[in-house]
Tab-separated table of C-alpha atoms in Angstrom:
chain	number	residue	atom	x	y	z
W	249	MET	CA	23.665	22.635	10.187
W	250	LYS	CA	23.211	22.206	13.955
W	251	LEU	CA	19.569	23.240	13.669
W	252	LEU	CA	19.037	20.786	10.806
W	253	SER	CA	20.611	18.006	12.875
W	254	LEU	CA	18.460	18.906	15.880
W	255	LEU	CA	15.237	18.868	13.853
W	256	HIS	CA	16.197	15.572	12.189
W	257	ARG	CA	16.988	13.929	15.532
W	258	TRP	CA	13.929	15.158	17.431
W	259	THR	CA	11.467	14.389	14.652
W	260	GLY	CA	12.978	10.910	14.246
W	261	GLY	CA	12.632	10.292	17.962
W	262	LEU	CA	8.963	11.278	17.883
W	263	VAL	CA	7.774	9.447	14.746
W	264	GLY	CA	10.446	6.783	14.200
W	265	LEU	CA	8.397	4.021	15.789
W	266	VAL	CA	5.342	4.741	13.619
W	267	LEU	CA	7.499	4.796	10.477
W	268	ALA	CA	8.911	1.427	11.531
W	269	VAL	CA	5.371	0.013	11.824
W	270	ILE	CA	4.510	1.291	8.356
W	271	GLY	CA	7.743	-0.111	6.942
W	272	LEU	CA	7.266	-3.551	8.496
W	273	SER	CA	3.598	-3.907	7.519
W	274	GLY	CA	4.376	-2.787	3.968
W	275	THR	CA	7.245	-5.273	3.675
W	276	VAL	CA	5.054	-8.168	4.782
W	277	LEU	CA	2.359	-7.142	2.296
W	278	LEU	CA	4.913	-7.210	-0.539
W	279	TRP	CA	5.009	-10.988	-0.153
W	280	GLU	CA	1.294	-11.483	0.452
W	281	ASP	CA	0.930	-13.976	-2.382
W	282	SER	CA	3.560	-16.220	-0.760
W	283	TRP	CA	1.992	-16.608	2.676
W	284	ILE	CA	-1.719	-16.886	1.875
W	285	LEU	CA	-1.703	-20.666	1.960
W	286	LEU	CA	-5.400	-21.403	1.476
W	287	ASP	CA	-6.566	-24.197	-0.794
W	288	GLY	CA	-6.731	-22.971	-4.384
W	289	ALA	CA	-4.518	-19.920	-3.810
W	290	ASN	CA	-2.121	-21.167	-6.485
W	291	ASP	CA	-4.774	-22.114	-9.057
W	292	ALA	CA	-4.649	-20.544	-12.510
W	293	PRO	CA	-7.262	-17.772	-12.772
W	294	ALA	CA	-10.505	-18.373	-14.669
W	295	SER	CA	-11.490	-15.671	-17.116
W	296	SER	CA	-14.550	-16.665	-19.139
W	297	PRO	CA	-17.834	-14.791	-18.478
W	298	ALA	CA	-19.504	-18.032	-17.390
W	299	GLU	CA	-16.793	-18.831	-14.841
W	300	LEU	CA	-16.744	-15.311	-13.434
W	301	ALA	CA	-20.544	-15.242	-13.318
W	302	LYS	CA	-20.487	-18.419	-11.238
W	303	ALA	CA	-18.160	-16.764	-8.728
W	304	ILE	CA	-20.476	-13.742	-8.489
W	305	GLU	CA	-23.499	-15.960	-7.942
W	306	VAL	CA	-21.724	-17.837	-5.144
W	307	ALA	CA	-20.676	-14.550	-3.540
W	308	VAL	CA	-24.254	-13.230	-3.660
W	309	GLU	CA	-25.618	-16.462	-2.168
W	310	THR	CA	-22.956	-16.664	0.557
W	311	ALA	CA	-24.066	-13.534	2.432
W	312	PRO	CA	-26.303	-10.503	1.886
W	313	GLY	CA	-24.936	-7.089	0.999
W	314	LEU	CA	-22.182	-7.922	-1.465
W	315	SER	CA	-20.068	-4.792	-2.000
W	316	ARG	CA	-17.469	-6.055	-4.462
W	317	ILE	CA	-15.717	-9.133	-5.697
W	318	THR	CA	-12.105	-9.129	-6.840
W	319	PHE	CA	-11.503	-11.913	-9.303
W	320	ALA	CA	-8.696	-14.447	-9.056
W	321	SER	CA	-5.383	-13.446	-10.598
W	322	GLU	CA	-1.895	-14.790	-11.188
W	323	GLU	CA	-0.956	-13.592	-7.708
W	324	ILE	CA	-3.813	-15.269	-5.802
W	325	GLY	CA	-5.991	-17.843	-7.518
W	326	LEU	CA	-9.040	-17.139	-5.320
W	327	HIS	CA	-11.922	-14.733	-5.758
W	328	GLN	CA	-12.265	-12.325	-2.826
W	329	ALA	CA	-15.772	-11.161	-1.897
W	330	ILE	CA	-16.259	-8.193	0.435
W	331	TYR	CA	-19.625	-7.350	2.033
W	332	LEU	CA	-21.099	-4.101	3.337
W	333	ASP	CA	-20.822	-5.202	6.977
W	334	GLY	CA	-17.050	-5.719	6.688
W	335	SER	CA	-17.214	-9.488	6.356
W	336	GLY	CA	-15.815	-11.394	3.407
W	337	ALA	CA	-15.034	-14.702	1.767
W	338	TYR	CA	-12.497	-16.416	-0.453
W	339	ILE	CA	-14.101	-18.426	-3.249
W	340	ALA	CA	-12.248	-21.055	-5.277
W	341	GLN	CA	-12.432	-21.352	-9.061
W	342	ASP	CA	-14.918	-24.227	-8.756
W	343	GLY	CA	-17.283	-22.155	-6.607
W	344	THR	CA	-16.282	-23.630	-3.242
W	345	VAL	CA	-16.209	-21.135	-0.378
W	346	ILE	CA	-12.722	-21.668	1.029
W	347	ASP	CA	-12.793	-19.222	3.928
W	348	ARG	CA	-15.202	-16.793	5.612
W	349	TRP	CA	-14.488	-13.944	8.004
W	350	SER	CA	-16.661	-11.504	9.919
W	351	GLY	CA	-14.055	-8.734	10.237
W	352	ILE	CA	-10.545	-7.762	9.226
W	353	TRP	CA	-8.962	-9.229	12.366
W	354	GLU	CA	-9.688	-12.738	11.116
W	355	ARG	CA	-7.473	-12.321	8.029
W	356	PRO	CA	-3.876	-11.051	8.453
W	357	GLU	CA	-3.660	-9.560	4.954
W	358	LEU	CA	-6.711	-7.391	5.698
W	359	TRP	CA	-5.618	-5.899	9.014
W	360	LEU	CA	-2.048	-5.479	7.755
W	361	PHE	CA	-3.391	-3.519	4.781
W	362	ASP	CA	-5.507	-1.399	7.111
W	363	LEU	CA	-2.516	-0.848	9.413
W	364	HIS	CA	-0.218	0.168	6.567
W	365	HIS	CA	-2.675	2.495	4.837
W	366	TYR	CA	-4.872	3.749	7.685
W	367	LEU	CA	-3.013	2.950	10.927
W	368	LEU	CA	-6.286	1.248	11.961
W	369	MET	CA	-7.854	4.719	12.303
W	370	GLY	CA	-9.842	5.126	9.099
W	371	GLU	CA	-9.559	8.265	6.975
W	372	PHE	CA	-7.865	10.176	9.789
W	373	GLY	CA	-5.158	7.526	9.919
W	374	LYS	CA	-4.777	7.726	6.145
W	375	THR	CA	-4.071	11.444	6.470
W	376	ILE	CA	-1.444	10.682	9.109
W	377	THR	CA	0.297	8.193	6.816
W	378	GLY	CA	0.365	10.858	4.102
W	379	VAL	CA	1.958	13.353	6.485
W	380	LEU	CA	4.451	10.693	7.542
W	381	GLY	CA	5.301	10.192	3.876
W	382	ILE	CA	6.154	13.889	3.612
W	383	ILE	CA	8.227	13.625	6.797
W	384	LEU	CA	10.053	10.602	5.371
W	385	LEU	CA	10.885	12.624	2.260
W	386	ALA	CA	12.299	15.361	4.500
W	387	PHE	CA	14.196	12.788	6.593
W	388	THR	CA	15.795	11.262	3.529
W	389	ILE	CA	16.911	14.585	2.084
W	390	THR	CA	18.173	16.069	5.358
W	391	GLY	CA	19.835	12.783	6.288
W	392	ALA	CA	21.794	12.794	3.032
W	393	ILE	CA	22.876	16.397	3.710
W	394	LEU	CA	24.014	15.522	7.227
W	395	TRP	CA	25.799	12.381	5.990
W	396	TRP	CA	27.858	14.341	3.478
W	397	ARG	CA	30.018	15.839	6.233
W	398	THR	CA	31.060	12.375	7.424
W	399	ARG	CA	31.144	10.569	4.072
W	400	LYS	CA	34.821	9.589	4.504
W	401	THR	CA	33.884	7.357	7.449
W	402	PHE	CA	31.185	5.521	5.474
W	403	ARG	CA	30.906	1.796	6.187
W	404	PHE	CA	27.784	-0.100	5.217
W	405	ARG	CA	26.384	-2.508	7.825
W	406	LEU	CA	23.009	-4.190	8.043
W	407	TRP	CA	23.237	-4.014	11.844
W	408	PRO	CA	25.100	-1.687	14.236
W	409	ALA	CA	28.576	-2.888	15.218
W	410	ARG	CA	27.776	-2.162	18.880
W	411	TYR	CA	24.792	-0.959	20.896
W	412	THR	CA	26.436	2.303	21.820
W	413	ALA	CA	25.006	5.689	20.896
W	414	SER	CA	27.853	6.512	18.528
W	415	ALA	CA	27.707	3.126	16.746
W	416	ILE	CA	23.941	3.391	16.295
W	417	VAL	CA	24.277	6.911	14.895
W	418	ARG	CA	26.924	5.762	12.399
W	419	HIS	CA	24.805	2.775	11.359
W	420	HIS	CA	21.718	4.985	11.023
W	421	ARG	CA	23.607	7.497	8.917
W	422	ASP	CA	25.212	4.980	6.541
W	423	LEU	CA	22.192	2.689	6.173
W	424	GLY	CA	20.010	5.729	5.526
W	425	VAL	CA	22.151	7.038	2.690
W	426	VAL	CA	22.268	3.606	1.024
W	427	GLY	CA	18.507	3.202	1.226
W	428	SER	CA	17.729	6.846	0.396
W	429	PRO	CA	16.918	6.391	-3.330
W	430	LEU	CA	14.408	3.637	-2.580
W	431	LEU	CA	13.002	5.465	0.445
W	432	LEU	CA	12.465	8.551	-1.703
W	433	ILE	CA	10.515	6.482	-4.229
W	434	ALA	CA	8.419	4.761	-1.542
W	435	ALA	CA	7.678	8.032	0.260
W	436	ALA	CA	6.906	10.006	-2.906
W	437	THR	CA	4.583	7.403	-4.432
W	438	GLY	CA	2.809	6.794	-1.126
W	439	THR	CA	2.313	10.496	-0.427
W	440	MET	CA	0.982	11.201	-3.910
W	441	MET	CA	-1.560	8.389	-3.540
W	442	VAL	CA	-2.779	9.682	-0.186
W	443	PHE	CA	-2.858	13.333	-1.304
W	444	PRO	CA	-4.006	13.421	-4.959
W	445	ALA	CA	-3.893	17.219	-4.845
W	446	ILE	CA	-0.103	17.033	-4.632
W	447	SER	CA	0.147	14.862	-7.729
W	448	SER	CA	-2.345	17.145	-9.519
W	449	VAL	CA	-0.130	20.178	-8.866
W	450	LEU	CA	3.107	18.396	-9.764
W	451	LEU	CA	1.670	16.881	-12.926
W	452	SER	CA	-0.381	19.868	-14.042
W	453	PRO	CA	2.031	20.701	-16.919
W	454	ILE	CA	1.217	17.371	-18.579
W	455	ALA	CA	-2.465	17.190	-17.615
W	456	ASN	CA	-5.481	17.894	-19.745
W	457	ALA	CA	-9.059	18.536	-18.751
W	458	ASP	CA	-10.523	15.081	-18.354
W	459	ALA	CA	-14.277	14.950	-17.820
W	460	LYS	CA	-15.465	11.780	-16.152
W	461	PRO	CA	-18.489	10.056	-17.690
W	462	GLU	CA	-21.886	10.883	-16.244
W	463	LEU	CA	-23.558	7.834	-14.771
W	464	PRO	CA	-27.309	7.260	-14.800
W	465	SER	CA	-29.158	7.051	-11.502
W	466	ASP	CA	-32.533	5.714	-12.669
W	467	LEU	CA	-31.679	2.130	-13.583
W	468	ALA	CA	-33.338	-0.988	-12.257
W	469	SER	CA	-31.719	-2.459	-9.157
W	470	VAL	CA	-29.764	-5.690	-8.979
W	471	SER	CA	-32.167	-8.573	-8.493
W	472	GLU	CA	-32.417	-12.336	-8.786
W	473	SER	CA	-33.116	-11.879	-12.486
W	474	THR	CA	-29.759	-10.181	-13.110
W	475	ASP	CA	-27.862	-12.364	-15.567
W	476	TRP	CA	-24.264	-12.128	-14.411
W	477	ALA	CA	-22.884	-13.954	-17.451
W	478	VAL	CA	-24.513	-11.381	-19.724
W	479	VAL	CA	-23.291	-8.518	-17.509
W	480	ILE	CA	-19.687	-9.750	-17.705
W	481	ALA	CA	-19.843	-10.604	-21.415
W	482	ASN	CA	-21.272	-7.211	-22.359
W	483	ALA	CA	-18.757	-5.360	-20.194
W	484	GLN	CA	-15.976	-7.419	-21.754
W	485	SER	CA	-17.023	-6.176	-25.189
W	486	ALA	CA	-15.814	-2.709	-24.136
W	487	TYR	CA	-12.302	-4.111	-23.646
W	488	PRO	CA	-12.099	-7.326	-25.661
W	489	SER	CA	-8.470	-8.134	-24.874
W	490	ALA	CA	-8.497	-6.979	-21.231
W	491	ALA	CA	-8.881	-9.088	-18.090
W	492	ALA	CA	-11.897	-8.508	-15.828
W	493	ARG	CA	-10.474	-7.784	-12.383
W	494	ARG	CA	-13.197	-6.490	-10.081
W	495	LEU	CA	-16.975	-6.091	-9.970
W	496	MET	CA	-18.491	-3.427	-7.716
W	497	MET	CA	-22.154	-3.459	-6.864
W	498	PRO	CA	-24.182	-0.220	-7.165
W	499	ALA	CA	-23.601	2.072	-4.193
W	500	ALA	CA	-27.203	3.295	-4.349
W	501	PRO	CA	-30.466	2.173	-6.010
W	502	GLY	CA	-30.645	3.180	-9.660
W	503	GLU	CA	-26.883	3.227	-10.202
W	504	PRO	CA	-25.052	0.853	-12.571
W	505	ILE	CA	-22.728	-2.046	-11.820
W	506	ALA	CA	-19.058	-1.078	-12.182
W	507	ILE	CA	-16.520	-3.513	-13.588
W	508	ARG	CA	-12.783	-2.854	-13.653
W	509	PHE	CA	-10.576	-4.309	-16.362
W	510	ARG	CA	-6.830	-4.424	-16.773
W	511	GLN	CA	-5.523	-3.727	-20.252
W	512	ASP	CA	-2.069	-4.865	-21.371
W	513	PHE	CA	-0.460	-1.444	-20.965
W	514	GLU	CA	-1.688	-0.955	-17.396
W	515	TRP	CA	0.612	-1.650	-14.459
W	516	THR	CA	-2.043	-1.565	-11.734
W	517	PRO	CA	-2.999	-5.182	-10.884
W	518	ASN	CA	-6.733	-4.459	-10.911
W	519	GLY	CA	-6.549	-2.024	-13.806
W	520	ARG	CA	-8.106	1.402	-14.224
W	521	SER	CA	-10.339	0.584	-17.202
W	522	TYR	CA	-13.996	0.908	-16.187
W	523	ALA	CA	-17.212	-0.264	-17.766
W	524	TRP	CA	-20.564	0.544	-16.141
W	525	VAL	CA	-23.383	-1.863	-16.903
W	526	SER	CA	-27.116	-1.811	-16.327
W	527	PRO	CA	-28.236	-4.540	-13.875
W	528	GLU	CA	-31.255	-5.197	-16.095
W	529	GLY	CA	-30.244	-6.409	-19.535
W	530	GLY	CA	-26.526	-5.871	-18.973
W	531	SER	CA	-26.125	-3.042	-21.468
W	532	ILE	CA	-23.099	-0.752	-21.162
W	533	VAL	CA	-24.141	2.717	-19.973
W	534	ALA	CA	-20.663	4.312	-19.657
W	535	LYS	CA	-16.961	3.553	-19.846
W	536	ASP	CA	-13.689	5.181	-18.837
W	537	ASP	CA	-10.767	4.048	-20.965
W	538	PRO	CA	-7.312	5.100	-19.657
W	539	ALA	CA	-5.950	4.626	-23.173
W	540	MET	CA	-7.729	7.894	-23.963
W	541	GLY	CA	-6.345	9.667	-20.887
W	542	ASP	CA	-3.582	12.244	-20.622
W	543	ALA	CA	0.045	11.815	-19.592
W	544	ALA	CA	-0.701	12.841	-16.000
W	545	SER	CA	-3.238	10.036	-15.500
W	546	THR	CA	-0.719	7.603	-16.970
W	547	VAL	CA	1.829	8.629	-14.342
W	548	VAL	CA	-0.723	8.428	-11.517
W	549	GLU	CA	-1.660	4.905	-12.616
W	550	LYS	CA	1.960	3.854	-12.085
W	551	LEU	CA	2.223	5.070	-8.467
W	552	TYR	CA	0.653	2.078	-6.719
W	553	PRO	CA	2.353	-0.699	-8.724
W	554	ILE	CA	5.754	0.939	-8.166
W	555	HIS	CA	5.063	1.489	-4.458
W	556	ALA	CA	3.775	-2.061	-3.887
W	557	ALA	CA	6.295	-3.740	-6.246
W	558	LYS	CA	3.566	-5.036	-8.524
W	559	VAL	CA	5.897	-4.430	-11.470
W	560	GLY	CA	9.605	-4.959	-11.946
W	561	GLY	CA	9.591	-8.630	-11.103
W	562	PHE	CA	11.504	-10.323	-8.307
W	563	LEU	CA	14.388	-7.834	-8.285
W	564	TRP	CA	12.164	-4.805	-7.665
W	565	ARG	CA	10.333	-6.666	-4.941
W	566	ILE	CA	13.670	-7.424	-3.274
W	567	ALA	CA	14.672	-3.769	-3.634
W	568	MET	CA	11.455	-2.555	-1.989
W	569	THR	CA	11.830	-5.217	0.705
W	570	PHE	CA	15.241	-3.765	1.497
W	571	ALA	CA	13.695	-0.288	1.631
W	572	GLY	CA	10.970	-1.478	4.014
W	573	LEU	CA	13.375	-3.282	6.344
W	574	ALA	CA	15.767	-0.345	6.249
W	575	LEU	CA	12.905	1.915	7.347
W	576	VAL	CA	12.146	-0.479	10.201
W	577	LEU	CA	15.751	-0.381	11.445
W	578	LEU	CA	16.106	3.357	10.938
W	579	GLY	CA	12.870	4.082	12.766
W	580	LEU	CA	13.309	1.648	15.649
W	581	LEU	CA	16.933	2.399	16.420
W	582	ALA	CA	16.425	6.147	16.028
W	583	SER	CA	13.560	6.112	18.548
W	584	TRP	CA	15.331	3.737	20.934
W	585	SER	CA	18.630	5.620	20.990
W	586	PHE	CA	16.926	9.021	21.196
W	587	TRP	CA	14.699	8.224	24.162
W	588	ARG	CA	17.336	6.089	25.878
W	589	GLY	CA	19.667	9.059	25.710
W	590	LYS	CA	16.999	11.421	27.043
W	591	PHE	CA	16.095	9.237	30.004
W	592	SER	CA	19.739	8.449	30.738
W	593	SER	CA	20.569	12.161	30.751
W	594	ARG	CA	17.610	12.881	33.004
W	595	SER	CA	18.557	10.201	35.530
W	596	THR	CA	22.166	11.407	35.590
W	597	LYS	CA	21.020	14.985	36.192
W	598	PHE	CA	19.485	14.030	39.536
W	599	LEU	CA	22.566	12.227	40.827
W	600	SER	CA	25.001	13.921	43.189
W	601	PRO	CA	28.382	14.992	41.740
W	602	VAL	CA	30.100	12.027	43.430
W	603	GLU	CA	27.509	9.543	42.097
W	604	SER	CA	27.733	11.030	38.607
W	605	ALA	CA	31.500	10.657	38.615
W	606	ASN	CA	31.198	7.023	39.666
């Protein structure tokens, strides 16, 4: 038990601050729809092919190199266009360009997302966040084991009673055990998203071989003659009752346009229902319908909406907010008390016996 306590304390001291950053950025992102206060952010989303086509046309005209456009939703009533150079724009339902940016630092929701998912370090940072998710799982389990010995002294506080080492340890222990169920969910869902191989292994008993559709690579490229209304209308015919959520331009010449839809049974805000359309003529060349998928893919589809509180309504968002803020307190106070104790011990070591006694 002493070794377990030592590992828990040292690891918390080393990574607590980073976990606090992830917890705080994730908590702020939970309420993203409440603090994006641009004109039109609260407008009801348009959904007809003609209205969506107009948004695509505006996005194409606004800047070269359109990568994707995420259509307005109930959360944010603005279309978001992202370009290959990292710039972007918010477009209102009437086609007005509301805001432009040249990089993520000009929009808080963009750099907060990058911080939470990638630690501002790209794919390497994403791997680190996945490892931190595994560490958080270990923290939560070992913390509950260590708490069990002192369960009779349990007293829940949102803040330490005093700024002494013992009070901070008691607060850390009791807050951690209260938040442990939610922290386990947040850590597990986040880790499985970062490392799909883990979810593949865990869900293999309920998975079936699922061959992805082969996409053509010899189609005509997107051009001025591309009829976006026809593209959207034809893609919509693949999922008549679904909502079009995102259009992605071909990654290479000859490839089709990809359009994501959200069907009623899907929890993911942007859906996982794909239709691939030819830029010339707008005919459907392939589709990937999650309704035909296996149980494992159904579980995987639920990871992000649970993690980001995109389902469960206001109460689940409050619950995940508590989990995020708890992680902030646990990480910050663990790091602060650990290193304060180390430096205090070091400074005392170099004092004379008389000075130490005083």
